[in-house]
């Protein structure tokens, strides 16, 4: 608990508080209404690392898109730092499963995107260099995306997000397509970045172990339409060890909530 | 043909072995040089069977060209850039043989019927005696093409982007384009010459039309095909729609745009020649028509060569521009 408190307080930019209140959302599909999120409510404290866990296709990513402001919910309220979400904002940045770097821009120019859209690039070029250094890509500033490995590309997209000094970092299965070794390394890096910068993190994943290794809290969703099944607190110091008995216990609990108890 | 086929593995071998390896064809350059010298001797020493004026000039050119090749071979032993000229040797050998056969069959033995098969001398005479008119035609063609292509490219690009971006623009422009677009621009020719005040402006319009249609379709599909994830990324980073169009949609669609430009340039050549043959009183198309009227086949071949060089040069320029703008793409086709 002490370690956790320290971790949260080290950062410079204060993390955002997120209130998700009675969110309902769905899509029209072939003329029918397909409910995706039903009655979803929870609160994320400033500086928390919350993992959203659920079966694939259950609507976790949809929730992230709503919080990012890319889509508008059918019902309910999304409040970030006391203000309703009405559209995208650079203080809430998303890192998608695919790095989605622009292939026509170098790594540096990709990372600088958020400053460019706001007309800040000319005065604050050093912020781009700093963000690339933070993810260890300073030597690849002039490389094009097709010259990067999968892990490096995802790191570049992380730098593109961090340049904006976000108060809320939204991670949509950011490590889902990486090989297992790169994945382990990136998990460590994300935890370190979060501890250093103090932003709030919301991360969608369907990897139970990843959720428990990284997050303070793991919110488990049911199958579609997604509802909150459980809200598990992970009170363990970082860096965490995947063989810790408490972690194994939480893992069993999370898996049984996802309906996988018998197989494990 | 065999010479070309042999050159390919030689070059690949040189590439694999690194820069130190001298191109295998350097020795062949001696052969090519002597073949061209031999052609010069044939032209000068063998009396013409046809009545021709530029025999001595052509002979001197062949001799000079042969000497140059021998010099390049000698220089290749001292300078690596000169040694690279060796890769042209197989082509030079074949060209020397073809030229010799052509010269012997026409000027020396008069085997082929005139005026359909002029000799190399007659071909050369077109450039020495009629270069002023040819140059003037070339200039007019290039200017007309440049004007029409620039207008067509600009308009086509803007319409294509608008179609890809806005549903409302699509509602109005799409049906018009579907009806009018596939019509060959040359079908408008009689009407255009009637409506426009001058044949020049009519041709400009037709060339612009021919350029615009493929560009519209390709730009449109390029913009419409941009991944929505690209827009999502920019939007979460605070981009407005101006930024989305100029900095996301257009760069992402640019590879398609260039395909459209290549197609547009190709069809603009066709319209240019037809327009010049039928209405415009200048340009290479007009020169072709004029030469045919006088049964001056050598002039026609001469003009065709100039036209081929012009079209090839313009395509090359477009490739250079593309290579510069799309240097981020991997696996670009080399021209």
mmCIF file with all atom_site columns, C-alpha atoms in Angstrom, chain A residues 20-226:
data_model
loop_
_atom_site.group_PDB
_atom_site.id
_atom_site.type_symbol
_atom_site.label_atom_id
_atom_site.label_alt_id
_atom_site.label_comp_id
_atom_site.label_asym_id
_atom_site.label_entity_id
_atom_site.label_seq_id
_atom_site.pdbx_PDB_ins_code
_atom_site.Cartn_x
_atom_site.Cartn_y
_atom_site.Cartn_z
_atom_site.occupancy
_atom_site.B_iso_or_equiv
_atom_site.pdbx_formal_charge
_atom_site.auth_seq_id
_atom_site.auth_comp_id
_atom_site.auth_asym_id
_atom_site.auth_atom_id
_atom_site.pdbx_PDB_model_num
ATOM 1   C CA . UNK A 1 20  ? -18.442 6.906   -15.822 1.00 0.00 ? 20  UNK A CA 1
ATOM 2   C CA . UNK A 1 21  ? -22.120 7.221   -14.966 1.00 0.00 ? 21  UNK A CA 1
ATOM 3   C CA . UNK A 1 22  ? -24.856 4.876   -16.210 1.00 0.00 ? 22  UNK A CA 1
ATOM 4   C CA . UNK A 1 23  ? -23.458 4.524   -19.704 1.00 0.00 ? 23  UNK A CA 1
ATOM 5   C CA . UNK A 1 24  ? -25.626 2.749   -22.292 1.00 0.00 ? 24  UNK A CA 1
ATOM 6   C CA . UNK A 1 25  ? -24.391 2.349   -25.827 1.00 0.00 ? 25  UNK A CA 1
ATOM 7   C CA . UNK A 1 26  ? -25.027 0.211   -28.884 1.00 0.00 ? 26  UNK A CA 1
ATOM 8   C CA . UNK A 1 27  ? -25.007 0.066   -32.648 1.00 0.00 ? 27  UNK A CA 1
ATOM 9   C CA . UNK A 1 28  ? -27.562 -0.330  -35.376 1.00 0.00 ? 28  UNK A CA 1
ATOM 10  C CA . UNK A 1 29  ? -26.790 -3.565  -37.188 1.00 0.00 ? 29  UNK A CA 1
ATOM 11  C CA . UNK A 1 30  ? -28.851 -4.668  -40.192 1.00 0.00 ? 30  UNK A CA 1
ATOM 12  C CA . UNK A 1 31  ? -31.757 -2.626  -38.861 1.00 0.00 ? 31  UNK A CA 1
ATOM 13  C CA . UNK A 1 32  ? -31.573 -4.147  -35.382 1.00 0.00 ? 32  UNK A CA 1
ATOM 14  C CA . UNK A 1 33  ? -30.226 -2.497  -32.296 1.00 0.00 ? 33  UNK A CA 1
ATOM 15  C CA . UNK A 1 34  ? -27.199 -4.255  -30.862 1.00 0.00 ? 34  UNK A CA 1
ATOM 16  C CA . UNK A 1 35  ? -26.596 -3.243  -27.242 1.00 0.00 ? 35  UNK A CA 1
ATOM 17  C CA . UNK A 1 36  ? -22.897 -3.096  -26.420 1.00 0.00 ? 36  UNK A CA 1
ATOM 18  C CA . UNK A 1 37  ? -22.635 -1.366  -23.056 1.00 0.00 ? 37  UNK A CA 1
ATOM 19  C CA . UNK A 1 38  ? -25.352 -1.574  -20.435 1.00 0.00 ? 38  UNK A CA 1
ATOM 20  C CA . UNK A 1 39  ? -25.528 0.421   -17.259 1.00 0.00 ? 39  UNK A CA 1
ATOM 21  C CA . UNK A 1 40  ? -21.783 0.804   -16.893 1.00 0.00 ? 40  UNK A CA 1
ATOM 22  C CA . UNK A 1 41  ? -20.717 2.957   -13.934 1.00 0.00 ? 41  UNK A CA 1
ATOM 23  C CA . UNK A 1 42  ? -17.420 3.312   -12.133 1.00 0.00 ? 42  UNK A CA 1
ATOM 24  C CA . UNK A 1 43  ? -15.030 5.972   -10.964 1.00 0.00 ? 43  UNK A CA 1
ATOM 25  C CA . UNK A 1 44  ? -11.311 6.199   -11.625 1.00 0.00 ? 44  UNK A CA 1
ATOM 26  C CA . UNK A 1 45  ? -9.275  8.193   -9.107  1.00 0.00 ? 45  UNK A CA 1
ATOM 27  C CA . UNK A 1 46  ? -6.529  10.568  -10.292 1.00 0.00 ? 46  UNK A CA 1
ATOM 28  C CA . UNK A 1 47  ? -3.317  8.685   -10.983 1.00 0.00 ? 47  UNK A CA 1
ATOM 29  C CA . UNK A 1 48  ? -4.881  5.227   -10.884 1.00 0.00 ? 48  UNK A CA 1
ATOM 30  C CA . UNK A 1 49  ? -3.987  2.476   -13.338 1.00 0.00 ? 49  UNK A CA 1
ATOM 31  C CA . UNK A 1 50  ? -7.219  0.683   -14.161 1.00 0.00 ? 50  UNK A CA 1
ATOM 32  C CA . UNK A 1 51  ? -7.391  -2.330  -16.430 1.00 0.00 ? 51  UNK A CA 1
ATOM 33  C CA . UNK A 1 52  ? -10.636 -3.219  -18.191 1.00 0.00 ? 52  UNK A CA 1
ATOM 34  C CA . UNK A 1 53  ? -10.819 -6.952  -18.619 1.00 0.00 ? 53  UNK A CA 1
ATOM 35  C CA . UNK A 1 54  ? -13.419 -8.881  -20.512 1.00 0.00 ? 54  UNK A CA 1
ATOM 36  C CA . UNK A 1 55  ? -14.076 -11.441 -23.225 1.00 0.00 ? 55  UNK A CA 1
ATOM 37  C CA . UNK A 1 56  ? -12.996 -10.268 -26.635 1.00 0.00 ? 56  UNK A CA 1
ATOM 38  C CA . UNK A 1 57  ? -15.638 -8.298  -28.508 1.00 0.00 ? 57  UNK A CA 1
ATOM 39  C CA . UNK A 1 58  ? -17.554 -7.443  -25.325 1.00 0.00 ? 58  UNK A CA 1
ATOM 40  C CA . UNK A 1 59  ? -17.446 -3.680  -25.781 1.00 0.00 ? 59  UNK A CA 1
ATOM 41  C CA . UNK A 1 60  ? -14.435 -2.593  -23.727 1.00 0.00 ? 60  UNK A CA 1
ATOM 42  C CA . UNK A 1 61  ? -12.892 -0.818  -26.678 1.00 0.00 ? 61  UNK A CA 1
ATOM 43  C CA . UNK A 1 62  ? -16.192 0.903   -27.366 1.00 0.00 ? 62  UNK A CA 1
ATOM 44  C CA . UNK A 1 63  ? -16.114 2.290   -23.845 1.00 0.00 ? 63  UNK A CA 1
ATOM 45  C CA . UNK A 1 64  ? -12.603 3.620   -24.445 1.00 0.00 ? 64  UNK A CA 1
ATOM 46  C CA . UNK A 1 65  ? -13.719 5.323   -27.661 1.00 0.00 ? 65  UNK A CA 1
ATOM 47  C CA . UNK A 1 66  ? -16.508 7.022   -25.693 1.00 0.00 ? 66  UNK A CA 1
ATOM 48  C CA . UNK A 1 67  ? -14.101 8.220   -23.013 1.00 0.00 ? 67  UNK A CA 1
ATOM 49  C CA . UNK A 1 68  ? -11.698 9.455   -25.693 1.00 0.00 ? 68  UNK A CA 1
ATOM 50  C CA . UNK A 1 69  ? -14.590 11.452  -27.157 1.00 0.00 ? 69  UNK A CA 1
ATOM 51  C CA . UNK A 1 70  ? -14.439 9.706   -30.547 1.00 0.00 ? 70  UNK A CA 1
ATOM 52  C CA . UNK A 1 71  ? -18.074 8.558   -30.204 1.00 0.00 ? 71  UNK A CA 1
ATOM 53  C CA . UNK A 1 72  ? -21.004 9.849   -28.150 1.00 0.00 ? 72  UNK A CA 1
ATOM 54  C CA . UNK A 1 73  ? -22.853 7.483   -25.793 1.00 0.00 ? 73  UNK A CA 1
ATOM 55  C CA . UNK A 1 74  ? -26.600 6.887   -26.266 1.00 0.00 ? 74  UNK A CA 1
ATOM 56  C CA . UNK A 1 75  ? -27.248 7.481   -22.582 1.00 0.00 ? 75  UNK A CA 1
ATOM 57  C CA . UNK A 1 76  ? -25.297 8.302   -19.450 1.00 0.00 ? 76  UNK A CA 1
ATOM 58  C CA . UNK A 1 77  ? -22.557 10.756  -18.617 1.00 0.00 ? 77  UNK A CA 1
ATOM 59  C CA . UNK A 1 78  ? -18.798 10.727  -18.958 1.00 0.00 ? 78  UNK A CA 1
ATOM 60  C CA . UNK A 1 79  ? -17.065 13.217  -16.695 1.00 0.00 ? 79  UNK A CA 1
ATOM 61  C CA . UNK A 1 80  ? -13.326 13.822  -16.767 1.00 0.00 ? 80  UNK A CA 1
ATOM 62  C CA . UNK A 1 81  ? -12.003 16.186  -14.088 1.00 0.00 ? 81  UNK A CA 1
ATOM 63  C CA . UNK A 1 82  ? -15.488 17.547  -13.470 1.00 0.00 ? 82  UNK A CA 1
ATOM 64  C CA . UNK A 1 83  ? -16.263 18.374  -17.108 1.00 0.00 ? 83  UNK A CA 1
ATOM 65  C CA . UNK A 1 84  ? -18.463 16.368  -19.473 1.00 0.00 ? 84  UNK A CA 1
ATOM 66  C CA . UNK A 1 85  ? -16.689 14.744  -22.421 1.00 0.00 ? 85  UNK A CA 1
ATOM 67  C CA . UNK A 1 86  ? -17.993 16.374  -25.601 1.00 0.00 ? 86  UNK A CA 1
ATOM 68  C CA . UNK A 1 87  ? -15.248 15.450  -28.067 1.00 0.00 ? 87  UNK A CA 1
ATOM 69  C CA . UNK A 1 88  ? -11.633 14.371  -28.379 1.00 0.00 ? 88  UNK A CA 1
ATOM 70  C CA . UNK A 1 89  ? -9.038  16.328  -26.451 1.00 0.00 ? 89  UNK A CA 1
ATOM 71  C CA . UNK A 1 90  ? -5.234  16.019  -26.448 1.00 0.00 ? 90  UNK A CA 1
ATOM 72  C CA . UNK A 1 91  ? -5.261  15.685  -22.648 1.00 0.00 ? 91  UNK A CA 1
ATOM 73  C CA . UNK A 1 92  ? -6.933  12.287  -23.147 1.00 0.00 ? 92  UNK A CA 1
ATOM 74  C CA . UNK A 1 93  ? -4.803  10.372  -25.617 1.00 0.00 ? 93  UNK A CA 1
ATOM 75  C CA . UNK A 1 94  ? -5.434  6.948   -27.022 1.00 0.00 ? 94  UNK A CA 1
ATOM 76  C CA . UNK A 1 95  ? -2.825  4.350   -27.907 1.00 0.00 ? 95  UNK A CA 1
ATOM 77  C CA . UNK A 1 96  ? -4.504  1.853   -30.216 1.00 0.00 ? 96  UNK A CA 1
ATOM 78  C CA . UNK A 1 97  ? -3.781  -1.819  -30.715 1.00 0.00 ? 97  UNK A CA 1
ATOM 79  C CA . UNK A 1 98  ? -2.232  -0.991  -34.079 1.00 0.00 ? 98  UNK A CA 1
ATOM 80  C CA . UNK A 1 99  ? 0.413   1.697   -33.847 1.00 0.00 ? 99  UNK A CA 1
ATOM 81  C CA . UNK A 1 100 ? -1.340  3.534   -36.749 1.00 0.00 ? 100 UNK A CA 1
ATOM 82  C CA . UNK A 1 101 ? 1.697   5.644   -37.458 1.00 0.00 ? 101 UNK A CA 1
ATOM 83  C CA . UNK A 1 102 ? 1.400   7.689   -40.637 1.00 0.00 ? 102 UNK A CA 1
ATOM 84  C CA . UNK A 1 103 ? 3.654   5.877   -43.107 1.00 0.00 ? 103 UNK A CA 1
ATOM 85  C CA . UNK A 1 104 ? 4.481   9.124   -44.931 1.00 0.00 ? 104 UNK A CA 1
ATOM 86  C CA . UNK A 1 105 ? 5.937   10.744  -41.826 1.00 0.00 ? 105 UNK A CA 1
ATOM 87  C CA . UNK A 1 106 ? 9.173   9.967   -40.038 1.00 0.00 ? 106 UNK A CA 1
ATOM 88  C CA . UNK A 1 107 ? 9.040   8.791   -36.433 1.00 0.00 ? 107 UNK A CA 1
ATOM 89  C CA . UNK A 1 108 ? 9.803   12.332  -35.270 1.00 0.00 ? 108 UNK A CA 1
ATOM 90  C CA . UNK A 1 109 ? 7.065   13.871  -37.395 1.00 0.00 ? 109 UNK A CA 1
ATOM 91  C CA . UNK A 1 110 ? 4.618   11.212  -36.196 1.00 0.00 ? 110 UNK A CA 1
ATOM 92  C CA . UNK A 1 111 ? 5.431   11.933  -32.587 1.00 0.00 ? 111 UNK A CA 1
ATOM 93  C CA . UNK A 1 112 ? 5.053   15.667  -33.142 1.00 0.00 ? 112 UNK A CA 1
ATOM 94  C CA . UNK A 1 113 ? 1.480   15.300  -34.454 1.00 0.00 ? 113 UNK A CA 1
ATOM 95  C CA . UNK A 1 114 ? -0.274  16.424  -31.283 1.00 0.00 ? 114 UNK A CA 1
ATOM 96  C CA . UNK A 1 115 ? 1.801   19.602  -31.033 1.00 0.00 ? 115 UNK A CA 1
ATOM 97  C CA . UNK A 1 116 ? 1.311   20.318  -34.731 1.00 0.00 ? 116 UNK A CA 1
ATOM 98  C CA . UNK A 1 117 ? -2.491  20.141  -34.538 1.00 0.00 ? 117 UNK A CA 1
ATOM 99  C CA . UNK A 1 118 ? -2.451  22.724  -31.779 1.00 0.00 ? 118 UNK A CA 1
ATOM 100 C CA . UNK A 1 119 ? 0.145   24.979  -33.420 1.00 0.00 ? 119 UNK A CA 1
ATOM 101 C CA . UNK A 1 120 ? 2.654   24.468  -30.615 1.00 0.00 ? 120 UNK A CA 1
ATOM 102 C CA . UNK A 1 121 ? 5.308   22.653  -32.611 1.00 0.00 ? 121 UNK A CA 1
ATOM 103 C CA . UNK A 1 122 ? 7.492   25.658  -33.485 1.00 0.00 ? 122 UNK A CA 1
ATOM 104 C CA . UNK A 1 123 ? 8.050   26.711  -29.861 1.00 0.00 ? 123 UNK A CA 1
ATOM 105 C CA . UNK A 1 124 ? 8.143   23.249  -28.296 1.00 0.00 ? 124 UNK A CA 1
ATOM 106 C CA . UNK A 1 125 ? 10.194  21.036  -30.580 1.00 0.00 ? 125 UNK A CA 1
ATOM 107 C CA . UNK A 1 126 ? 12.230  19.775  -27.622 1.00 0.00 ? 126 UNK A CA 1
ATOM 108 C CA . UNK A 1 127 ? 9.120   18.086  -26.229 1.00 0.00 ? 127 UNK A CA 1
ATOM 109 C CA . UNK A 1 128 ? 9.151   15.711  -29.196 1.00 0.00 ? 128 UNK A CA 1
ATOM 110 C CA . UNK A 1 129 ? 12.813  14.871  -28.624 1.00 0.00 ? 129 UNK A CA 1
ATOM 111 C CA . UNK A 1 130 ? 12.086  14.314  -24.929 1.00 0.00 ? 130 UNK A CA 1
ATOM 112 C CA . UNK A 1 131 ? 9.165   11.973  -25.649 1.00 0.00 ? 131 UNK A CA 1
ATOM 113 C CA . UNK A 1 132 ? 11.224  9.941   -28.129 1.00 0.00 ? 132 UNK A CA 1
ATOM 114 C CA . UNK A 1 133 ? 14.044  9.695   -25.597 1.00 0.00 ? 133 UNK A CA 1
ATOM 115 C CA . UNK A 1 134 ? 11.514  8.559   -22.989 1.00 0.00 ? 134 UNK A CA 1
ATOM 116 C CA . UNK A 1 135 ? 10.580  5.537   -25.093 1.00 0.00 ? 135 UNK A CA 1
ATOM 117 C CA . UNK A 1 136 ? 14.159  4.955   -26.281 1.00 0.00 ? 136 UNK A CA 1
ATOM 118 C CA . UNK A 1 137 ? 13.633  5.908   -29.928 1.00 0.00 ? 137 UNK A CA 1
ATOM 119 C CA . UNK A 1 138 ? 15.829  9.011   -30.139 1.00 0.00 ? 138 UNK A CA 1
ATOM 120 C CA . UNK A 1 139 ? 18.147  7.259   -32.604 1.00 0.00 ? 139 UNK A CA 1
ATOM 121 C CA . UNK A 1 140 ? 15.213  6.410   -34.895 1.00 0.00 ? 140 UNK A CA 1
ATOM 122 C CA . UNK A 1 141 ? 13.770  9.914   -35.138 1.00 0.00 ? 141 UNK A CA 1
ATOM 123 C CA . UNK A 1 142 ? 14.408  10.039  -38.889 1.00 0.00 ? 142 UNK A CA 1
ATOM 124 C CA . UNK A 1 143 ? 13.269  6.479   -39.651 1.00 0.00 ? 143 UNK A CA 1
ATOM 125 C CA . UNK A 1 144 ? 10.030  5.777   -41.490 1.00 0.00 ? 144 UNK A CA 1
ATOM 126 C CA . UNK A 1 145 ? 7.435   3.469   -39.888 1.00 0.00 ? 145 UNK A CA 1
ATOM 127 C CA . UNK A 1 146 ? 8.056   0.641   -42.363 1.00 0.00 ? 146 UNK A CA 1
ATOM 128 C CA . UNK A 1 147 ? 11.629  0.494   -41.098 1.00 0.00 ? 147 UNK A CA 1
ATOM 129 C CA . UNK A 1 148 ? 10.540  -0.183  -37.497 1.00 0.00 ? 148 UNK A CA 1
ATOM 130 C CA . UNK A 1 149 ? 9.809   -3.471  -35.755 1.00 0.00 ? 149 UNK A CA 1
ATOM 131 C CA . UNK A 1 150 ? 6.373   -3.994  -34.185 1.00 0.00 ? 150 UNK A CA 1
ATOM 132 C CA . UNK A 1 151 ? 7.620   -3.106  -30.707 1.00 0.00 ? 151 UNK A CA 1
ATOM 133 C CA . UNK A 1 152 ? 9.401   0.016   -31.918 1.00 0.00 ? 152 UNK A CA 1
ATOM 134 C CA . UNK A 1 153 ? 6.331   1.155   -33.838 1.00 0.00 ? 153 UNK A CA 1
ATOM 135 C CA . UNK A 1 154 ? 4.182   0.755   -30.725 1.00 0.00 ? 154 UNK A CA 1
ATOM 136 C CA . UNK A 1 155 ? 6.799   2.682   -28.728 1.00 0.00 ? 155 UNK A CA 1
ATOM 137 C CA . UNK A 1 156 ? 6.644   5.458   -31.319 1.00 0.00 ? 156 UNK A CA 1
ATOM 138 C CA . UNK A 1 157 ? 2.882   5.628   -30.950 1.00 0.00 ? 157 UNK A CA 1
ATOM 139 C CA . UNK A 1 158 ? 3.366   5.791   -27.183 1.00 0.00 ? 158 UNK A CA 1
ATOM 140 C CA . UNK A 1 159 ? 5.746   8.736   -27.697 1.00 0.00 ? 159 UNK A CA 1
ATOM 141 C CA . UNK A 1 160 ? 3.149   10.401  -29.935 1.00 0.00 ? 160 UNK A CA 1
ATOM 142 C CA . UNK A 1 161 ? 0.718   10.158  -27.011 1.00 0.00 ? 161 UNK A CA 1
ATOM 143 C CA . UNK A 1 162 ? 3.171   11.233  -24.301 1.00 0.00 ? 162 UNK A CA 1
ATOM 144 C CA . UNK A 1 163 ? 4.237   14.400  -26.169 1.00 0.00 ? 163 UNK A CA 1
ATOM 145 C CA . UNK A 1 164 ? 0.893   15.881  -25.196 1.00 0.00 ? 164 UNK A CA 1
ATOM 146 C CA . UNK A 1 165 ? 1.504   15.449  -21.455 1.00 0.00 ? 165 UNK A CA 1
ATOM 147 C CA . UNK A 1 166 ? -1.813  13.656  -21.110 1.00 0.00 ? 166 UNK A CA 1
ATOM 148 C CA . UNK A 1 167 ? -3.619  13.554  -17.792 1.00 0.00 ? 167 UNK A CA 1
ATOM 149 C CA . UNK A 1 168 ? -5.403  10.412  -18.985 1.00 0.00 ? 168 UNK A CA 1
ATOM 150 C CA . UNK A 1 169 ? -3.703  7.769   -21.105 1.00 0.00 ? 169 UNK A CA 1
ATOM 151 C CA . UNK A 1 170 ? -6.135  5.416   -22.812 1.00 0.00 ? 170 UNK A CA 1
ATOM 152 C CA . UNK A 1 171 ? -4.567  2.149   -23.930 1.00 0.00 ? 171 UNK A CA 1
ATOM 153 C CA . UNK A 1 172 ? -6.645  -0.040  -26.223 1.00 0.00 ? 172 UNK A CA 1
ATOM 154 C CA . UNK A 1 173 ? -4.885  -3.423  -26.084 1.00 0.00 ? 173 UNK A CA 1
ATOM 155 C CA . UNK A 1 174 ? -1.619  -1.670  -26.866 1.00 0.00 ? 174 UNK A CA 1
ATOM 156 C CA . UNK A 1 175 ? 0.468   -4.838  -26.571 1.00 0.00 ? 175 UNK A CA 1
ATOM 157 C CA . UNK A 1 176 ? -2.001  -7.211  -28.209 1.00 0.00 ? 176 UNK A CA 1
ATOM 158 C CA . UNK A 1 177 ? -0.036  -7.714  -31.406 1.00 0.00 ? 177 UNK A CA 1
ATOM 159 C CA . UNK A 1 178 ? 3.485   -7.871  -30.018 1.00 0.00 ? 178 UNK A CA 1
ATOM 160 C CA . UNK A 1 179 ? 5.580   -11.001 -29.568 1.00 0.00 ? 179 UNK A CA 1
ATOM 161 C CA . UNK A 1 180 ? 5.804   -12.245 -25.997 1.00 0.00 ? 180 UNK A CA 1
ATOM 162 C CA . UNK A 1 181 ? 9.308   -10.965 -25.207 1.00 0.00 ? 181 UNK A CA 1
ATOM 163 C CA . UNK A 1 182 ? 8.664   -7.483  -26.562 1.00 0.00 ? 182 UNK A CA 1
ATOM 164 C CA . UNK A 1 183 ? 5.418   -7.580  -24.687 1.00 0.00 ? 183 UNK A CA 1
ATOM 165 C CA . UNK A 1 184 ? 7.129   -8.258  -21.352 1.00 0.00 ? 184 UNK A CA 1
ATOM 166 C CA . UNK A 1 185 ? 9.598   -5.429  -21.940 1.00 0.00 ? 185 UNK A CA 1
ATOM 167 C CA . UNK A 1 186 ? 6.825   -2.998  -22.907 1.00 0.00 ? 186 UNK A CA 1
ATOM 168 C CA . UNK A 1 187 ? 4.756   -3.938  -19.834 1.00 0.00 ? 187 UNK A CA 1
ATOM 169 C CA . UNK A 1 188 ? 7.677   -2.880  -17.659 1.00 0.00 ? 188 UNK A CA 1
ATOM 170 C CA . UNK A 1 189 ? 8.117   0.334   -19.628 1.00 0.00 ? 189 UNK A CA 1
ATOM 171 C CA . UNK A 1 190 ? 4.471   1.311   -19.385 1.00 0.00 ? 190 UNK A CA 1
ATOM 172 C CA . UNK A 1 191 ? 4.509   0.789   -15.606 1.00 0.00 ? 191 UNK A CA 1
ATOM 173 C CA . UNK A 1 192 ? 7.658   2.874   -15.229 1.00 0.00 ? 192 UNK A CA 1
ATOM 174 C CA . UNK A 1 193 ? 6.271   5.691   -17.397 1.00 0.00 ? 193 UNK A CA 1
ATOM 175 C CA . UNK A 1 194 ? 3.061   5.733   -15.416 1.00 0.00 ? 194 UNK A CA 1
ATOM 176 C CA . UNK A 1 195 ? 4.952   5.796   -12.081 1.00 0.00 ? 195 UNK A CA 1
ATOM 177 C CA . UNK A 1 196 ? 7.168   8.631   -13.275 1.00 0.00 ? 196 UNK A CA 1
ATOM 178 C CA . UNK A 1 197 ? 4.547   10.842  -14.917 1.00 0.00 ? 197 UNK A CA 1
ATOM 179 C CA . UNK A 1 198 ? 1.580   10.261  -12.628 1.00 0.00 ? 198 UNK A CA 1
ATOM 180 C CA . UNK A 1 199 ? -1.141  10.281  -15.291 1.00 0.00 ? 199 UNK A CA 1
ATOM 181 C CA . UNK A 1 200 ? -4.252  8.152   -14.989 1.00 0.00 ? 200 UNK A CA 1
ATOM 182 C CA . UNK A 1 201 ? -4.252  5.040   -17.163 1.00 0.00 ? 201 UNK A CA 1
ATOM 183 C CA . UNK A 1 202 ? -7.237  3.152   -18.543 1.00 0.00 ? 202 UNK A CA 1
ATOM 184 C CA . UNK A 1 203 ? -6.143  0.009   -20.328 1.00 0.00 ? 203 UNK A CA 1
ATOM 185 C CA . UNK A 1 204 ? -8.251  -2.502  -22.188 1.00 0.00 ? 204 UNK A CA 1
ATOM 186 C CA . UNK A 1 205 ? -6.791  -5.975  -22.335 1.00 0.00 ? 205 UNK A CA 1
ATOM 187 C CA . UNK A 1 206 ? -7.993  -9.530  -22.513 1.00 0.00 ? 206 UNK A CA 1
ATOM 188 C CA . UNK A 1 207 ? -4.821  -10.856 -20.973 1.00 0.00 ? 207 UNK A CA 1
ATOM 189 C CA . UNK A 1 208 ? -5.607  -11.536 -17.307 1.00 0.00 ? 208 UNK A CA 1
ATOM 190 C CA . UNK A 1 209 ? -1.974  -11.697 -16.262 1.00 0.00 ? 209 UNK A CA 1
ATOM 191 C CA . UNK A 1 210 ? -1.139  -8.425  -17.972 1.00 0.00 ? 210 UNK A CA 1
ATOM 192 C CA . UNK A 1 211 ? -4.027  -6.693  -16.228 1.00 0.00 ? 211 UNK A CA 1
ATOM 193 C CA . UNK A 1 212 ? -2.914  -7.954  -12.819 1.00 0.00 ? 212 UNK A CA 1
ATOM 194 C CA . UNK A 1 213 ? 0.766   -7.142  -13.383 1.00 0.00 ? 213 UNK A CA 1
ATOM 195 C CA . UNK A 1 214 ? 0.151   -3.548  -14.402 1.00 0.00 ? 214 UNK A CA 1
ATOM 196 C CA . UNK A 1 215 ? -3.007  -2.188  -12.804 1.00 0.00 ? 215 UNK A CA 1
ATOM 197 C CA . UNK A 1 216 ? -4.106  -0.964  -9.354  1.00 0.00 ? 216 UNK A CA 1
ATOM 198 C CA . UNK A 1 217 ? -7.607  -2.070  -10.173 1.00 0.00 ? 217 UNK A CA 1
ATOM 199 C CA . UNK A 1 218 ? -9.015  -4.586  -12.585 1.00 0.00 ? 218 UNK A CA 1
ATOM 200 C CA . UNK A 1 219 ? -12.592 -4.122  -13.693 1.00 0.00 ? 219 UNK A CA 1
ATOM 201 C CA . UNK A 1 220 ? -14.039 -7.313  -15.106 1.00 0.00 ? 220 UNK A CA 1
ATOM 202 C CA . UNK A 1 221 ? -16.785 -7.048  -17.723 1.00 0.00 ? 221 UNK A CA 1
ATOM 203 C CA . UNK A 1 222 ? -19.396 -9.586  -18.709 1.00 0.00 ? 222 UNK A CA 1
ATOM 204 C CA . UNK A 1 223 ? -19.948 -10.725 -22.270 1.00 0.00 ? 223 UNK A CA 1
ATOM 205 C CA . UNK A 1 224 ? -21.906 -8.386  -24.586 1.00 0.00 ? 224 UNK A CA 1
ATOM 206 C CA . UNK A 1 225 ? -23.744 -6.266  -23.637 1.00 0.00 ? 225 UNK A CA 1
ATOM 207 C CA . UNK A 1 226 ? -20.908 -5.449  -21.262 1.00 0.00 ? 226 UNK A CA 1
#
